[in-house]
Amino acid sequence: MNISTNWLADYVEHDLSPDALADVLTMLGLEVESVETHGRDLTGVVVGHVLDTRPHPNADRLTLCDVDLGGESPVQIVCGAPNVAAGQKVPVATVGTTLMLPSRKTGELEPVTLSKAKLRGEESSGMICAEDELGLGTDHDGIMVLDADAPVGQPFAQYLAERGRTTSDSVLDIAITPNRPDAVSHLGVARDVAAVVDTLLTRPEIEIPQPGGEAAEMVPVEIEAPEVCHRFVGMIVRGVTVGESPDWLKVRLEAIGLRPRNNVVDITNYVMMESGQPLHAYDLDKVAGPRFVVREATPEEKLTTLDDKERTLPTGTVVVADADGASGIAGVMGGADSEISESTTTVFIEGAYWDPVTIRKTAKALGMQTDASYRFERGVDTEGQPWAVARAAHLTAELGGGEIVPGLIDARPVVPEPREVTLRPSRLTRILGTEIPVDEVKRLLTAIGFEIGDASVDNPDAGLNVVVPTFRPDIEREIDAIEEVARLWGFDRVPTPEATAVPYAPPHPDRAAQLRESVRSHLVGLGFRELYTNSLIPAPVAEAFADAELVGVEMESVETVNAISREMNALRPSLLPGLLGAMSYNQNRDAGALRFFEFGHVYGRADDPANAIEGYHEHTSLILGMSGPAQMSGGDQNERGTDFFDLKGVVEHLLRSLGIASIEEVAGLEANERTAYRLFLDYNGQRLGVIARTSDALGDTSDLQEPVYFAELDWDTLSALLTSQPPTRYTPISRAPAVDRDLAVIVGKTAPVGPLLSAIREAGGDLLQSARVFDLYEGDRIEADKKSIAFALRFGADKTLTDKVIDKRVRAIVDRLGRDHGAQLRQ
């Protein structure tokens, strides 16, 4: 919002410089982002009278002028303007004056100080100026010719000021917050300034006609959408001559960045920037009826707006229509059919109150934001329409030579109730930490338009009964009124409390957070990338992925109330849908090897009181996903795709790095709608998670180009196990050598390996340092329904182990495998 300091001075007297004014407004909550100065210093420029002209003897395009500057004798000035003539009153820059003139080399403006000079042999004592040379416009076709009654020798700046033109102005760019609709005008800003400097706000006195009269009879108004249009006010001015605006009006508008159009349109813009009330002017002769109806647009209704664009009006758009159809989009922009033009003689000036929410929706749907919608969206003064319309009507009659039609059109289906709040001085003191005299509180609030009810006069301690002005829709509670007092009184005057010493105590480390960060870093080091997916998914997807296998209880999906959309109406019961979406997106773009992981909350509805709160279950999951090539081809290596065991190795490595060993593995080989097969991971009877391959059916519905291997772990359970374990202790490497033994056994073809490894670790005892599978054989050397599994065993201790000790442990392992799993030692 641009505010002209010259314009502001019409309403409030103050002695603040532009920079000081900017500081005051910023402290009032109206942050000034910049201060720009317009115009130039015209010191040394005076009104001159051209007494005589004659051709320059040595130059065809130059003229010798005898000019009276109000001194004892005229001076000679050489002028190159084609329009200079005897008898003219002109602005003259005298010798010693500094002007900003374009450089002959660069064209950029630079200061030039005038001195006596000889031009083609003739003396010149000054310079007769054009508009652009004085910074008053862009015209350089000739010199500036002044009014015939201009006083000779008068300073040119004074001459301009007497005619409503200023030579310089400072414009403040103020960032207006949405809760201050009253501040989007010069009067609104002036009101705050007047309160701070303790002076009166001067608003132009305008005679407002009584509702009815000839104007109301000429143009009936019907409001069919009272929930949107709370008030519609209008006045008529006839016999208007549309033309160029006077200089003072053009200067005001140009200073704040508005382009003058014609006197009628400029007046509506001027009053809007003055009062904050948007207005619209219609050529009444072009209005069918003439009558106005405020209604909702019909389906597919079209309107050509003032910017000459034909628009199809969205559903819910409110229009101002005449007898033939829509004539303007309510609160946004008028229509071209009733636009003011040079042929206009009868002007209808309209000012209305439109519902802010509706105007915002309309402007957003149309992709338009105008000066009018900017103000209506924030909420204009519900009582401000008559004054603004009357102000514009009087200016139109004055500047357009018209006559105001008696009466006022005032259709008002909604009359708001006055808003009152109680302001307790004791509460004000507690909030601010300092006491402000009650009389000062009353003065400050009264200065910005608040009224203090009679009840507060008799008993101030009980609270001030504050009546909120209609132009402040943001004041709803006591704390809002306290904020008004605080900002006007000055936040910088609120005493700063004494500093309190705060003892320094380093926070205790969050073990759970450290573990999570450690896992994240570990997975990134293994080539995984972290995902962040949406916790809201479509309800059918949530129902399909609700699974009791991971959490160990029967689960149902959870749908949200008042969902944003159908695509976001349920909470995810698993991280798998988000992972599959990322996999599909990257696979379909030939991303190659994919390694993803994500931490996130999952949700479900459960009846098990041990695992649910008020029927709902929520926990944090960690999901890992792999697809694509695990090994690229090159050299003597062939390309190999990722398989189940690649991911299983990553999970086992991760768990071992966290200090969790002896995981119980339970295979699930039967396929279901979600997985082709899976492996459950348990620890001491607790379910930690599952490793699985997606089913072909799920791959089709998820648009996967190749299978995805995923592992979803219950991070809450895993984290609880880790944080409850004692800190890791490091032991020195044994100086005694380790002993390696290989062991091959024959088992059934479908026997899982996990239980065999568990049995080996238990039977091997504390001497067995590691056990791993290094070979799997199925062939004609053993029975068809059998397979051979070879294990690499490593034994070690803090002393050298003899063969006798090692053999004893190996026999114990073989016996255990034979007894519990029917394994036979392969010879």
GROMACS .gro file of N, CA, C and O in nm, residues 520-559:
model
  160
  520ARG      N    1   1.961  -4.383   1.019
  520ARG     CA    2   1.951  -4.303   0.897
  520ARG      C    3   2.088  -4.289   0.831
  520ARG      O    4   2.102  -4.308   0.709
  521SER      N    5   2.190  -4.258   0.910
  521SER     CA    6   2.323  -4.242   0.855
  521SER      C    7   2.376  -4.374   0.799
  521SER      O    8   2.441  -4.376   0.694
  522HIS      N    9   2.344  -4.483   0.870
  522HIS     CA   10   2.391  -4.615   0.827
  522HIS      C   11   2.331  -4.651   0.691
  522HIS      O   12   2.402  -4.700   0.601
  523LEU      N   13   2.201  -4.627   0.676
  523LEU     CA   14   2.135  -4.665   0.551
  523LEU      C   15   2.182  -4.577   0.435
  523LEU      O   16   2.197  -4.625   0.323
  524VAL      N   17   2.203  -4.450   0.462
  524VAL     CA   18   2.255  -4.362   0.357
  524VAL      C   19   2.392  -4.411   0.312
  524VAL      O   20   2.425  -4.409   0.193
  525GLY      N   21   2.472  -4.457   0.408
  525GLY     CA   22   2.602  -4.511   0.374
  525GLY      C   23   2.595  -4.637   0.290
  525GLY      O   24   2.688  -4.667   0.215
  526LEU      N   25   2.484  -4.709   0.300
  526LEU     CA   26   2.465  -4.830   0.219
  526LEU      C   27   2.401  -4.800   0.084
  526LEU      O   28   2.368  -4.892   0.010
  527GLY      N   29   2.382  -4.671   0.053
  527GLY     CA   30   2.328  -4.635  -0.077
  527GLY      C   31   2.178  -4.611  -0.080
  527GLY      O   32   2.121  -4.598  -0.189
  528PHE      N   33   2.113  -4.605   0.036
  528PHE     CA   34   1.969  -4.581   0.040
  528PHE      C   35   1.941  -4.431   0.043
  528PHE      O   36   2.020  -4.352   0.094
  529ARG      N   37   1.824  -4.394  -0.010
  529ARG     CA   38   1.777  -4.256  -0.007
  529ARG      C   39   1.648  -4.248   0.075
  529ARG      O   40   1.563  -4.335   0.063
  530GLU      N   41   1.639  -4.140   0.155
  530GLU     CA   42   1.524  -4.130   0.245
  530GLU      C   43   1.403  -4.070   0.173
  530GLU      O   44   1.416  -3.977   0.095
  531LEU      N   45   1.285  -4.126   0.204
  531LEU     CA   46   1.159  -4.077   0.149
  531LEU      C   47   1.080  -4.004   0.257
  531LEU      O   48   1.096  -4.031   0.377
  532TYR      N   49   0.993  -3.915   0.213
  532TYR     CA   50   0.892  -3.854   0.299
  532TYR      C   51   0.761  -3.858   0.219
  532TYR      O   52   0.744  -3.782   0.125
  533THR      N   53   0.672  -3.949   0.255
  533THR     CA   54   0.546  -3.964   0.182
  533THR      C   55   0.429  -3.919   0.268
  533THR      O   56   0.440  -3.905   0.390
  534ASN      N   57   0.316  -3.898   0.203
  534ASN     CA   58   0.197  -3.844   0.271
  534ASN      C   59   0.134  -3.951   0.360
  534ASN      O   60   0.121  -4.067   0.320
  535SER      N   61   0.093  -3.912   0.480
  535SER     CA   62   0.027  -4.006   0.571
  535SER      C   63  -0.121  -4.021   0.539
  535SER      O   64  -0.188  -4.105   0.599
  536LEU      N   65  -0.175  -3.938   0.447
  536LEU     CA   66  -0.314  -3.950   0.404
  536LEU      C   67  -0.319  -4.017   0.268
  536LEU      O   68  -0.250  -3.974   0.174
  537ILE      N   69  -0.401  -4.121   0.256
  537ILE     CA   70  -0.413  -4.197   0.132
  537ILE      C   71  -0.560  -4.226   0.106
  537ILE      O   72  -0.645  -4.208   0.196
  538PRO      N   73  -0.598  -4.273  -0.012
  538PRO     CA   74  -0.738  -4.308  -0.038
  538PRO      C   75  -0.785  -4.422   0.053
  538PRO      O   76  -0.708  -4.514   0.084
  539ALA      N   77  -0.911  -4.416   0.094
  539ALA     CA   78  -0.965  -4.517   0.185
  539ALA      C   79  -0.955  -4.659   0.129
  539ALA      O   80  -0.920  -4.752   0.204
  540PRO      N   81  -0.984  -4.686   0.001
  540PRO     CA   82  -0.969  -4.823  -0.050
  540PRO      C   83  -0.826  -4.875  -0.038
  540PRO      O   84  -0.804  -4.993  -0.011
  541VAL      N   85  -0.728  -4.788  -0.059
  541VAL     CA   86  -0.588  -4.831  -0.046
  541VAL      C   87  -0.556  -4.862   0.100
  541VAL      O   88  -0.491  -4.962   0.131
  542ALA      N   89  -0.604  -4.777   0.191
  542ALA     CA   90  -0.580  -4.802   0.333
  542ALA      C   91  -0.642  -4.934   0.376
  542ALA      O   92  -0.581  -5.011   0.452
  543GLU      N   93  -0.760  -4.964   0.327
  543GLU     CA   94  -0.826  -5.090   0.364
  543GLU      C   95  -0.750  -5.210   0.309
  543GLU      O   96  -0.736  -5.313   0.375
  544ALA      N   97  -0.696  -5.196   0.188
  544ALA     CA   98  -0.623  -5.307   0.127
  544ALA      C   99  -0.492  -5.336   0.198
  544ALA      O  100  -0.446  -5.451   0.201
  545PHE      N  101  -0.430  -5.234   0.260
  545PHE     CA  102  -0.301  -5.252   0.324
  545PHE      C  103  -0.309  -5.267   0.475
  545PHE      O  104  -0.207  -5.277   0.541
  546ALA      N  105  -0.431  -5.262   0.531
  546ALA     CA  106  -0.445  -5.287   0.674
  546ALA      C  107  -0.410  -5.433   0.699
  546ALA      O  108  -0.469  -5.523   0.643
  547ASP      N  109  -0.311  -5.459   0.783
  547ASP     CA  110  -0.256  -5.593   0.799
  547ASP      C  111  -0.222  -5.617   0.946
  547ASP      O  112  -0.159  -5.533   1.010
  548ALA      N  113  -0.264  -5.731   0.996
  548ALA     CA  114  -0.235  -5.764   1.136
  548ALA      C  115  -0.101  -5.834   1.152
  548ALA      O  116  -0.058  -5.859   1.265
  549GLU      N  117  -0.033  -5.868   1.041
  549GLU     CA  118   0.089  -5.947   1.052
  549GLU      C  119   0.201  -5.872   1.124
  549GLU      O  120   0.278  -5.931   1.198
  550LEU      N  121   0.209  -5.741   1.102
  550LEU     CA  122   0.321  -5.667   1.159
  550LEU      C  123   0.300  -5.635   1.306
  550LEU      O  124   0.386  -5.659   1.389
  551VAL      N  125   0.183  -5.580   1.340
  551VAL     CA  126   0.160  -5.537   1.478
  551VAL      C  127   0.106  -5.647   1.566
  551VAL      O  128   0.099  -5.631   1.688
  552GLY      N  129   0.064  -5.756   1.506
  552GLY     CA  130   0.021  -5.869   1.586
  552GLY      C  131  -0.120  -5.862   1.639
  552GLY      O  132  -0.159  -5.943   1.722
  553VAL      N  133  -0.201  -5.766   1.595
  553VAL     CA  134  -0.341  -5.756   1.636
  553VAL      C  135  -0.425  -5.734   1.511
  553VAL      O  136  -0.376  -5.691   1.407
  554GLU      N  137  -0.553  -5.764   1.522
  554GLU     CA  138  -0.643  -5.740   1.411
  554GLU      C  139  -0.661  -5.590   1.391
  554GLU      O  140  -0.692  -5.519   1.485
  555MET      N  141  -0.641  -5.543   1.270
  555MET     CA  142  -0.643  -5.400   1.244
  555MET      C  143  -0.749  -5.367   1.140
  555MET      O  144  -0.781  -5.448   1.053
  556GLU      N  145  -0.803  -5.246   1.150
  556GLU     CA  146  -0.891  -5.189   1.050
  556GLU      C  147  -0.837  -5.052   1.011
  556GLU      O  148  -0.772  -4.985   1.091
  557SER      N  149  -0.866  -5.010   0.888
  557SER     CA  150  -0.819  -4.880   0.844
  557SER      C  151  -0.897  -4.770   0.914
  557SER      O  152  -1.009  -4.789   0.961
  558VAL      N  153  -0.836  -4.650   0.920
  558VAL     CA  154  -0.895  -4.536   0.989
  558VAL      C  155  -0.923  -4.427   0.885
  558VAL      O  156  -0.832  -4.378   0.819
  559GLU      N  157  -1.050  -4.388   0.871
  559GLU     CA  158  -1.088  -4.282   0.780
  559GLU      C  159  -1.101  -4.151   0.857
  559GLU      O  160  -1.135  -4.150   0.975
   0.00000   0.00000   0.00000
